[in-house]
């Protein structure tokens, strides 16, 4: 039976008090043995507090991005080694907000993916089309291009320890979720693309869906064959909402 991953991207939200409240609530709610792994991606300043509170628990944590350089004159940036210093085991790469607001190209994203892997972090590679691209019928072309940039740099082997998150840009933070059919179709496309290169890696790859996941729509999404969990933004900021998504797994 596959193990679903429910991952919370806090984006630039929170405060020290909120981190304490949220993580304590999640810890209280993770006693239940279930078929879901959980992970949180807090803003960088809260990683120390996250490490303090989550060490020894079953919840994973990670950074929301990383700079591919090990160190140097990169004001405002954080390296893979720095994330490891705070106990991170995962890192998001290529979130749509990084691609659009911070102009990360497919190649920039691939470089970050490679740096994460080299450091021993699990990269969570985010891909997805805009509304215009979906309406133009180019969803698969766009997603394939985003995946190919990473495949060209790291090969199929790079995905042995990676996670992919399909996040249609039009569904992120909008309250408009892709239907389970729409999401499953793109997830199957992604998995098939990897099957042609290595069916074992493709079969084991976790492909998360992201885009307005909540406690009401999660069960239908996670029930689909190729949807192995969710990358959750807004609903991961409230303990009850995030746990409701986790509980949708069983
Ligand atoms: C996200 O931030 O990756 C995300 C999917 O956000 P939301 O769940 O709020 O749409």
PDB file of C-alpha atoms and ligand atoms in Angstrom:
ATOM      1  CA  UNK A   1       0.000   0.000   0.000  1.00  0.00           C
ATOM      2  CA  UNK A   2       1.402   3.413  -0.933  1.00  0.00           C
ATOM      3  CA  UNK A   3       2.199   5.901   1.760  1.00  0.00           C
ATOM      4  CA  UNK A   4       0.681   9.297   1.082  1.00  0.00           C
ATOM      5  CA  UNK A   5       2.692  12.462   1.888  1.00  0.00           C
ATOM      6  CA  UNK A   6       0.817  15.477   3.179  1.00  0.00           C
ATOM      7  CA  UNK A   7       3.201  18.455   3.009  1.00  0.00           C
ATOM      8  CA  UNK A   8       2.543  21.993   4.241  1.00  0.00           C
ATOM      9  CA  UNK A   9       4.119  24.979   2.486  1.00  0.00           C
ATOM     10  CA  UNK A  10       3.768  27.917   4.862  1.00  0.00           C
ATOM     11  CA  UNK A  11       5.151  30.398   2.311  1.00  0.00           C
ATOM     12  CA  UNK A  12       5.948  33.775   3.983  1.00  0.00           C
ATOM     13  CA  UNK A  13       3.410  33.351   6.756  1.00  0.00           C
ATOM     14  CA  UNK A  14       3.716  32.960  10.471  1.00  0.00           C
ATOM     15  CA  UNK A  15       5.386  34.254  13.571  1.00  0.00           C
ATOM     16  CA  UNK A  16       7.350  32.526  16.288  1.00  0.00           C
ATOM     17  CA  UNK A  17       4.157  32.167  18.323  1.00  0.00           C
ATOM     18  CA  UNK A  18       2.282  30.690  15.376  1.00  0.00           C
ATOM     19  CA  UNK A  19       5.046  28.176  14.688  1.00  0.00           C
ATOM     20  CA  UNK A  20       4.896  26.976  18.286  1.00  0.00           C
ATOM     21  CA  UNK A  21       1.117  26.714  18.277  1.00  0.00           C
ATOM     22  CA  UNK A  22       0.935  25.023  14.887  1.00  0.00           C
ATOM     23  CA  UNK A  23       3.666  22.475  15.504  1.00  0.00           C
ATOM     24  CA  UNK A  24       2.431  21.626  19.004  1.00  0.00           C
ATOM     25  CA  UNK A  25      -1.014  21.050  17.533  1.00  0.00           C
ATOM     26  CA  UNK A  26       0.371  18.840  14.779  1.00  0.00           C
ATOM     27  CA  UNK A  27       2.410  16.856  17.292  1.00  0.00           C
ATOM     28  CA  UNK A  28      -0.675  16.314  19.437  1.00  0.00           C
ATOM     29  CA  UNK A  29      -2.520  15.149  16.339  1.00  0.00           C
ATOM     30  CA  UNK A  30       0.113  12.752  15.022  1.00  0.00           C
ATOM     31  CA  UNK A  31      -0.340  10.043  17.636  1.00  0.00           C
ATOM     32  CA  UNK A  32      -2.801   8.373  15.309  1.00  0.00           C
ATOM     33  CA  UNK A  33      -1.100   5.629  13.325  1.00  0.00           C
ATOM     34  CA  UNK A  34      -2.060   6.298   9.755  1.00  0.00           C
ATOM     35  CA  UNK A  35      -1.013   5.833   6.220  1.00  0.00           C
ATOM     36  CA  UNK A  36       0.301   9.367   5.784  1.00  0.00           C
ATOM     37  CA  UNK A  37       3.706  10.949   6.192  1.00  0.00           C
ATOM     38  CA  UNK A  38       3.645  14.613   7.099  1.00  0.00           C
ATOM     39  CA  UNK A  39       6.111  17.401   6.319  1.00  0.00           C
ATOM     40  CA  UNK A  40       6.210  21.163   6.892  1.00  0.00           C
ATOM     41  CA  UNK A  41       8.106  23.877   5.036  1.00  0.00           C
ATOM     42  CA  UNK A  42       8.364  26.929   7.306  1.00  0.00           C
ATOM     43  CA  UNK A  43      10.093  30.230   6.440  1.00  0.00           C
ATOM     44  CA  UNK A  44      13.870  30.077   7.044  1.00  0.00           C
ATOM     45  CA  UNK A  45      13.896  32.034  10.354  1.00  0.00           C
ATOM     46  CA  UNK A  46      11.645  29.415  11.926  1.00  0.00           C
ATOM     47  CA  UNK A  47      13.684  26.361  10.994  1.00  0.00           C
ATOM     48  CA  UNK A  48      15.579  26.385  14.305  1.00  0.00           C
ATOM     49  CA  UNK A  49      12.333  26.386  16.283  1.00  0.00           C
ATOM     50  CA  UNK A  50      10.930  23.716  13.960  1.00  0.00           C
ATOM     51  CA  UNK A  51      13.981  21.535  14.532  1.00  0.00           C
ATOM     52  CA  UNK A  52      13.680  22.010  18.293  1.00  0.00           C
ATOM     53  CA  UNK A  53      10.009  21.037  18.340  1.00  0.00           C
ATOM     54  CA  UNK A  54       9.967  18.250  15.743  1.00  0.00           C
ATOM     55  CA  UNK A  55      13.199  16.376  16.474  1.00  0.00           C
ATOM     56  CA  UNK A  56      12.266  12.851  17.497  1.00  0.00           C
ATOM     57  CA  UNK A  57       8.796  13.112  15.962  1.00  0.00           C
ATOM     58  CA  UNK A  58       7.537  11.483  12.768  1.00  0.00           C
ATOM     59  CA  UNK A  59       7.046  14.830  11.006  1.00  0.00           C
ATOM     60  CA  UNK A  60       9.634  15.855   8.380  1.00  0.00           C
ATOM     61  CA  UNK A  61      10.593  19.465   7.664  1.00  0.00           C
ATOM     62  CA  UNK A  62      12.396  21.327   4.932  1.00  0.00           C
ATOM     63  CA  UNK A  63      13.242  24.634   3.258  1.00  0.00           C
ATOM     64  CA  UNK A  64      11.065  26.420   0.709  1.00  0.00           C
ATOM     65  CA  UNK A  65      13.991  26.966  -1.676  1.00  0.00           C
ATOM     66  CA  UNK A  66      17.792  26.897  -1.699  1.00  0.00           C
ATOM     67  CA  UNK A  67      20.669  28.506  -3.526  1.00  0.00           C
ATOM     68  CA  UNK A  68      22.734  25.993  -5.511  1.00  0.00           C
ATOM     69  CA  UNK A  69      26.056  27.463  -4.337  1.00  0.00           C
ATOM     70  CA  UNK A  70      27.649  25.995  -1.201  1.00  0.00           C
ATOM     71  CA  UNK A  71      28.483  29.471   0.139  1.00  0.00           C
ATOM     72  CA  UNK A  72      29.564  32.876  -1.102  1.00  0.00           C
ATOM     73  CA  UNK A  73      28.423  36.392  -1.905  1.00  0.00           C
ATOM     74  CA  UNK A  74      24.695  35.661  -2.315  1.00  0.00           C
ATOM     75  CA  UNK A  75      22.982  38.124  -0.007  1.00  0.00           C
ATOM     76  CA  UNK A  76      19.665  36.839   1.268  1.00  0.00           C
ATOM     77  CA  UNK A  77      20.183  33.279   0.064  1.00  0.00           C
ATOM     78  CA  UNK A  78      20.471  29.954   1.910  1.00  0.00           C
ATOM     79  CA  UNK A  79      22.477  26.869   0.867  1.00  0.00           C
ATOM     80  CA  UNK A  80      21.701  23.164   1.135  1.00  0.00           C
ATOM     81  CA  UNK A  81      24.329  22.809   3.873  1.00  0.00           C
ATOM     82  CA  UNK A  82      22.567  25.481   5.936  1.00  0.00           C
ATOM     83  CA  UNK A  83      19.268  23.619   5.618  1.00  0.00           C
ATOM     84  CA  UNK A  84      20.996  20.427   6.762  1.00  0.00           C
ATOM     85  CA  UNK A  85      22.354  22.299   9.789  1.00  0.00           C
ATOM     86  CA  UNK A  86      18.747  22.778  10.888  1.00  0.00           C
ATOM     87  CA  UNK A  87      17.744  19.172  10.392  1.00  0.00           C
ATOM     88  CA  UNK A  88      15.927  19.604   7.083  1.00  0.00           C
ATOM     89  CA  UNK A  89      15.506  16.452   5.044  1.00  0.00           C
ATOM     90  CA  UNK A  90      13.606  18.011   2.130  1.00  0.00           C
ATOM     91  CA  UNK A  91      13.505  21.210   0.088  1.00  0.00           C
ATOM     92  CA  UNK A  92      10.966  22.636  -2.352  1.00  0.00           C
ATOM     93  CA  UNK A  93      12.422  23.520  -5.750  1.00  0.00           C
ATOM     94  CA  UNK A  94      10.713  25.400  -8.543  1.00  0.00           C
ATOM     95  CA  UNK A  95       7.553  26.436  -6.694  1.00  0.00           C
ATOM     96  CA  UNK A  96       5.513  28.536  -9.118  1.00  0.00           C
ATOM     97  CA  UNK A  97       6.043  31.641  -6.967  1.00  0.00           C
ATOM     98  CA  UNK A  98       9.819  31.164  -7.287  1.00  0.00           C
ATOM     99  CA  UNK A  99       9.477  30.681 -11.041  1.00  0.00           C
ATOM    100  CA  UNK A 100       7.285  33.752 -11.575  1.00  0.00           C
ATOM    101  CA  UNK A 101       8.107  36.302  -8.841  1.00  0.00           C
ATOM    102  CA  UNK A 102      11.826  35.460  -8.616  1.00  0.00           C
ATOM    103  CA  UNK A 103      12.262  34.573 -12.306  1.00  0.00           C
ATOM    104  CA  UNK A 104      13.759  31.114 -11.750  1.00  0.00           C
ATOM    105  CA  UNK A 105      14.135  29.477 -15.153  1.00  0.00           C
ATOM    106  CA  UNK A 106      13.751  25.739 -15.774  1.00  0.00           C
ATOM    107  CA  UNK A 107      17.572  25.552 -15.772  1.00  0.00           C
ATOM    108  CA  UNK A 108      17.821  27.449 -12.457  1.00  0.00           C
ATOM    109  CA  UNK A 109      15.344  24.993 -10.970  1.00  0.00           C
ATOM    110  CA  UNK A 110      17.345  22.026 -12.315  1.00  0.00           C
ATOM    111  CA  UNK A 111      20.518  23.442 -10.767  1.00  0.00           C
ATOM    112  CA  UNK A 112      18.796  23.744  -7.379  1.00  0.00           C
ATOM    113  CA  UNK A 113      17.432  20.199  -7.701  1.00  0.00           C
ATOM    114  CA  UNK A 114      20.950  18.894  -8.394  1.00  0.00           C
ATOM    115  CA  UNK A 115      22.410  20.824  -5.431  1.00  0.00           C
ATOM    116  CA  UNK A 116      19.725  19.455  -3.119  1.00  0.00           C
ATOM    117  CA  UNK A 117      20.397  15.870  -4.217  1.00  0.00           C
ATOM    118  CA  UNK A 118      24.159  16.306  -3.897  1.00  0.00           C
ATOM    119  CA  UNK A 119      23.700  17.465  -0.301  1.00  0.00           C
ATOM    120  CA  UNK A 120      21.444  14.517   0.577  1.00  0.00           C
ATOM    121  CA  UNK A 121      18.211  16.511   0.704  1.00  0.00           C
ATOM    122  CA  UNK A 122      15.060  15.197  -0.970  1.00  0.00           C
ATOM    123  CA  UNK A 123      14.060  17.741  -3.629  1.00  0.00           C
ATOM    124  CA  UNK A 124      10.328  18.306  -4.045  1.00  0.00           C
ATOM    125  CA  UNK A 125      10.176  19.473  -7.662  1.00  0.00           C
ATOM    126  CA  UNK A 126       7.124  21.654  -8.358  1.00  0.00           C
ATOM    127  CA  UNK A 127       5.748  21.786 -11.900  1.00  0.00           C
ATOM    128  CA  UNK A 128       2.530  23.058 -13.414  1.00  0.00           C
ATOM    129  CA  UNK A 129       0.854  25.152 -16.058  1.00  0.00           C
ATOM    130  CA  UNK A 130      -0.784  28.571 -15.946  1.00  0.00           C
ATOM    131  CA  UNK A 131      -4.468  29.041 -16.784  1.00  0.00           C
ATOM    132  CA  UNK A 132      -3.545  30.392 -20.211  1.00  0.00           C
ATOM    133  CA  UNK A 133      -1.384  27.356 -20.924  1.00  0.00           C
ATOM    134  CA  UNK A 134      -4.193  24.994 -19.877  1.00  0.00           C
ATOM    135  CA  UNK A 135      -6.685  26.858 -22.049  1.00  0.00           C
ATOM    136  CA  UNK A 136      -4.243  26.715 -24.977  1.00  0.00           C
ATOM    137  CA  UNK A 137      -4.011  22.939 -24.542  1.00  0.00           C
ATOM    138  CA  UNK A 138      -0.297  23.053 -23.682  1.00  0.00           C
ATOM    139  CA  UNK A 139      -0.415  21.632 -20.146  1.00  0.00           C
ATOM    140  CA  UNK A 140       1.539  18.490 -21.054  1.00  0.00           C
ATOM    141  CA  UNK A 141       4.078  20.428 -23.140  1.00  0.00           C
ATOM    142  CA  UNK A 142       4.771  22.796 -20.246  1.00  0.00           C
ATOM    143  CA  UNK A 143       5.020  20.064 -17.611  1.00  0.00           C
ATOM    144  CA  UNK A 144       7.248  17.961 -19.897  1.00  0.00           C
ATOM    145  CA  UNK A 145       9.541  20.952 -20.499  1.00  0.00           C
ATOM    146  CA  UNK A 146       9.857  21.585 -16.742  1.00  0.00           C
ATOM    147  CA  UNK A 147      10.645  17.902 -16.088  1.00  0.00           C
ATOM    148  CA  UNK A 148      13.038  17.625 -19.036  1.00  0.00           C
ATOM    149  CA  UNK A 149      15.213  20.449 -17.695  1.00  0.00           C
ATOM    150  CA  UNK A 150      15.824  18.345 -14.579  1.00  0.00           C
ATOM    151  CA  UNK A 151      16.081  15.030 -16.457  1.00  0.00           C
ATOM    152  CA  UNK A 152      18.674  16.542 -18.799  1.00  0.00           C
ATOM    153  CA  UNK A 153      20.782  17.680 -15.871  1.00  0.00           C
ATOM    154  CA  UNK A 154      20.360  14.833 -13.360  1.00  0.00           C
ATOM    155  CA  UNK A 155      19.047  11.924 -15.430  1.00  0.00           C
ATOM    156  CA  UNK A 156      16.328   9.530 -14.349  1.00  0.00           C
ATOM    157  CA  UNK A 157      18.580   8.470 -11.429  1.00  0.00           C
ATOM    158  CA  UNK A 158      18.007  11.941  -9.980  1.00  0.00           C
ATOM    159  CA  UNK A 159      14.407  10.973  -9.336  1.00  0.00           C
ATOM    160  CA  UNK A 160      15.210   7.891  -7.282  1.00  0.00           C
ATOM    161  CA  UNK A 161      15.175  10.041  -4.138  1.00  0.00           C
ATOM    162  CA  UNK A 162      13.007  12.925  -5.316  1.00  0.00           C
ATOM    163  CA  UNK A 163       9.350  13.897  -5.082  1.00  0.00           C
ATOM    164  CA  UNK A 164       7.371  15.673  -7.802  1.00  0.00           C
ATOM    165  CA  UNK A 165       4.504  18.046  -7.012  1.00  0.00           C
ATOM    166  CA  UNK A 166       2.041  18.861  -9.781  1.00  0.00           C
ATOM    167  CA  UNK A 167       0.681  22.293  -8.955  1.00  0.00           C
ATOM    168  CA  UNK A 168      -1.439  23.952 -11.625  1.00  0.00           C
ATOM    169  CA  UNK A 169      -0.699  27.656 -11.149  1.00  0.00           C
ATOM    170  CA  UNK A 170      -4.386  28.550 -11.593  1.00  0.00           C
ATOM    171  CA  UNK A 171      -5.279  26.370  -8.596  1.00  0.00           C
ATOM    172  CA  UNK A 172      -2.671  27.708  -6.147  1.00  0.00           C
ATOM    173  CA  UNK A 173      -4.243  29.926  -3.490  1.00  0.00           C
ATOM    174  CA  UNK A 174      -7.353  30.509  -5.628  1.00  0.00           C
ATOM    175  CA  UNK A 175      -9.831  28.098  -4.078  1.00  0.00           C
ATOM    176  CA  UNK A 176     -10.157  26.477  -7.549  1.00  0.00           C
ATOM    177  CA  UNK A 177      -8.960  22.891  -7.211  1.00  0.00           C
ATOM    178  CA  UNK A 178      -8.216  20.765 -10.243  1.00  0.00           C
ATOM    179  CA  UNK A 179     -10.856  18.051 -10.375  1.00  0.00           C
ATOM    180  CA  UNK A 180      -9.609  14.569  -9.422  1.00  0.00           C
ATOM    181  CA  UNK A 181      -9.892  13.635 -13.135  1.00  0.00           C
ATOM    182  CA  UNK A 182      -7.869  16.646 -14.270  1.00  0.00           C
ATOM    183  CA  UNK A 183      -5.186  16.045 -11.646  1.00  0.00           C
ATOM    184  CA  UNK A 184      -5.031  12.278 -12.265  1.00  0.00           C
ATOM    185  CA  UNK A 185      -4.605  12.849 -16.013  1.00  0.00           C
ATOM    186  CA  UNK A 186      -1.514  15.011 -15.492  1.00  0.00           C
ATOM    187  CA  UNK A 187      -0.114  12.729 -12.770  1.00  0.00           C
ATOM    188  CA  UNK A 188      -0.464   9.749 -15.115  1.00  0.00           C
ATOM    189  CA  UNK A 189       1.253  11.739 -17.857  1.00  0.00           C
ATOM    190  CA  UNK A 190       4.154  12.505 -15.482  1.00  0.00           C
ATOM    191  CA  UNK A 191       4.487   8.891 -14.344  1.00  0.00           C
ATOM    192  CA  UNK A 192       4.315   7.578 -17.920  1.00  0.00           C
ATOM    193  CA  UNK A 193       7.084   9.948 -18.916  1.00  0.00           C
ATOM    194  CA  UNK A 194       9.326   8.370 -16.274  1.00  0.00           C
ATOM    195  CA  UNK A 195       8.172   4.807 -17.053  1.00  0.00           C
ATOM    196  CA  UNK A 196       9.772   5.081 -20.478  1.00  0.00           C
ATOM    197  CA  UNK A 197      13.150   5.666 -18.753  1.00  0.00           C
ATOM    198  CA  UNK A 198      12.963   3.436 -15.659  1.00  0.00           C
ATOM    199  CA  UNK A 199       9.778   1.707 -14.610  1.00  0.00           C
ATOM    200  CA  UNK A 200      10.992   0.988 -11.069  1.00  0.00           C
ATOM    201  CA  UNK A 201      11.864   4.624 -10.355  1.00  0.00           C
ATOM    202  CA  UNK A 202       8.608   5.688 -12.028  1.00  0.00           C
ATOM    203  CA  UNK A 203       6.570   3.259  -9.942  1.00  0.00           C
ATOM    204  CA  UNK A 204       8.139   4.405  -6.680  1.00  0.00           C
ATOM    205  CA  UNK A 205       8.046   8.130  -7.448  1.00  0.00           C
ATOM    206  CA  UNK A 206       5.713  10.097  -5.191  1.00  0.00           C
ATOM    207  CA  UNK A 207       3.712  12.618  -7.209  1.00  0.00           C
ATOM    208  CA  UNK A 208       1.864  15.109  -5.005  1.00  0.00           C
ATOM    209  CA  UNK A 209      -1.000  17.335  -6.095  1.00  0.00           C
ATOM    210  CA  UNK A 210      -1.015  20.985  -4.984  1.00  0.00           C
ATOM    211  CA  UNK A 211      -3.608  23.682  -5.509  1.00  0.00           C
ATOM    212  CA  UNK A 212      -6.311  24.577  -2.985  1.00  0.00           C
ATOM    213  CA  UNK A 213      -6.326  21.170  -1.304  1.00  0.00           C
ATOM    214  CA  UNK A 214      -8.563  21.121   1.777  1.00  0.00           C
ATOM    215  CA  UNK A 215     -10.201  18.654   4.136  1.00  0.00           C
ATOM    216  CA  UNK A 216     -13.218  18.341   1.834  1.00  0.00           C
ATOM    217  CA  UNK A 217     -11.547  17.644  -1.511  1.00  0.00           C
ATOM    218  CA  UNK A 218      -8.451  15.736  -0.308  1.00  0.00           C
ATOM    219  CA  UNK A 219      -9.990  12.248  -0.057  1.00  0.00           C
ATOM    220  CA  UNK A 220     -11.188  12.221  -3.689  1.00  0.00           C
ATOM    221  CA  UNK A 221      -7.815  13.446  -4.918  1.00  0.00           C
ATOM    222  CA  UNK A 222      -5.749  11.003  -2.849  1.00  0.00           C
ATOM    223  CA  UNK A 223      -7.955   8.096  -3.955  1.00  0.00           C
ATOM    224  CA  UNK A 224      -6.700   8.445  -7.530  1.00  0.00           C
ATOM    225  CA  UNK A 225      -4.110   5.956  -8.689  1.00  0.00           C
ATOM    226  CA  UNK A 226      -1.272   8.357  -9.418  1.00  0.00           C
ATOM    227  CA  UNK A 227      -1.909  10.974  -6.723  1.00  0.00           C
ATOM    228  CA  UNK A 228       0.435  10.148  -3.852  1.00  0.00           C
ATOM    229  CA  UNK A 229      -0.335  13.048  -1.554  1.00  0.00           C
ATOM    230  CA  UNK A 230      -0.688  16.792  -1.436  1.00  0.00           C
ATOM    231  CA  UNK A 231       1.408  19.930  -1.248  1.00  0.00           C
ATOM    232  CA  UNK A 232      -0.792  22.226   0.783  1.00  0.00           C
ATOM    233  CA  UNK A 233      -0.474  25.989   1.193  1.00  0.00           C
ATOM    234  CA  UNK A 234      -3.293  27.873   2.917  1.00  0.00           C
ATOM    235  CA  UNK A 235      -4.856  24.880   4.658  1.00  0.00           C
ATOM    236  CA  UNK A 236      -1.523  23.934   6.249  1.00  0.00           C
ATOM    237  CA  UNK A 237      -1.578  27.070   8.401  1.00  0.00           C
ATOM    238  CA  UNK A 238      -4.357  25.824  10.672  1.00  0.00           C
ATOM    239  CA  UNK A 239      -3.891  22.679  12.722  1.00  0.00           C
ATOM    240  CA  UNK A 240      -7.450  21.414  12.284  1.00  0.00           C
ATOM    241  CA  UNK A 241      -7.449  22.017   8.519  1.00  0.00           C
ATOM    242  CA  UNK A 242      -4.086  20.349   7.977  1.00  0.00           C
ATOM    243  CA  UNK A 243      -4.995  17.358  10.142  1.00  0.00           C
ATOM    244  CA  UNK A 244      -8.303  17.035   8.287  1.00  0.00           C
ATOM    245  CA  UNK A 245      -6.297  16.601   5.073  1.00  0.00           C
ATOM    246  CA  UNK A 246      -4.067  14.016   6.746  1.00  0.00           C
ATOM    247  CA  UNK A 247      -7.168  12.207   8.019  1.00  0.00           C
ATOM    248  CA  UNK A 248      -8.615  12.149   4.497  1.00  0.00           C
ATOM    249  CA  UNK A 249      -5.910   9.625   3.619  1.00  0.00           C
ATOM    250  CA  UNK A 250      -7.397   6.749   5.545  1.00  0.00           C
TER     251      UNK A 250
HETATM  252  C1  LIG B   1       1.181  25.956  -2.494  1.00  0.00           C
HETATM  253  O1  LIG B   1       1.555  26.938  -1.880  1.00  0.00           O
HETATM  254  O2  LIG B   1       2.009  25.212  -3.006  1.00  0.00           O
HETATM  255  C2  LIG B   1      -0.255  25.704  -2.586  1.00  0.00           C
HETATM  256  C3  LIG B   1      -0.664  24.642  -3.247  1.00  0.00           C
HETATM  257  O3  LIG B   1      -1.096  26.601  -1.986  1.00  0.00           O
HETATM  258  P1  LIG B   1      -2.687  26.413  -1.723  1.00  0.00           P
HETATM  259  O4  LIG B   1      -2.881  25.082  -1.093  1.00  0.00           O
HETATM  260  O5  LIG B   1      -3.039  27.556  -0.807  1.00  0.00           O
HETATM  261  O6  LIG B   1      -3.360  26.508  -3.041  1.00  0.00           O
END
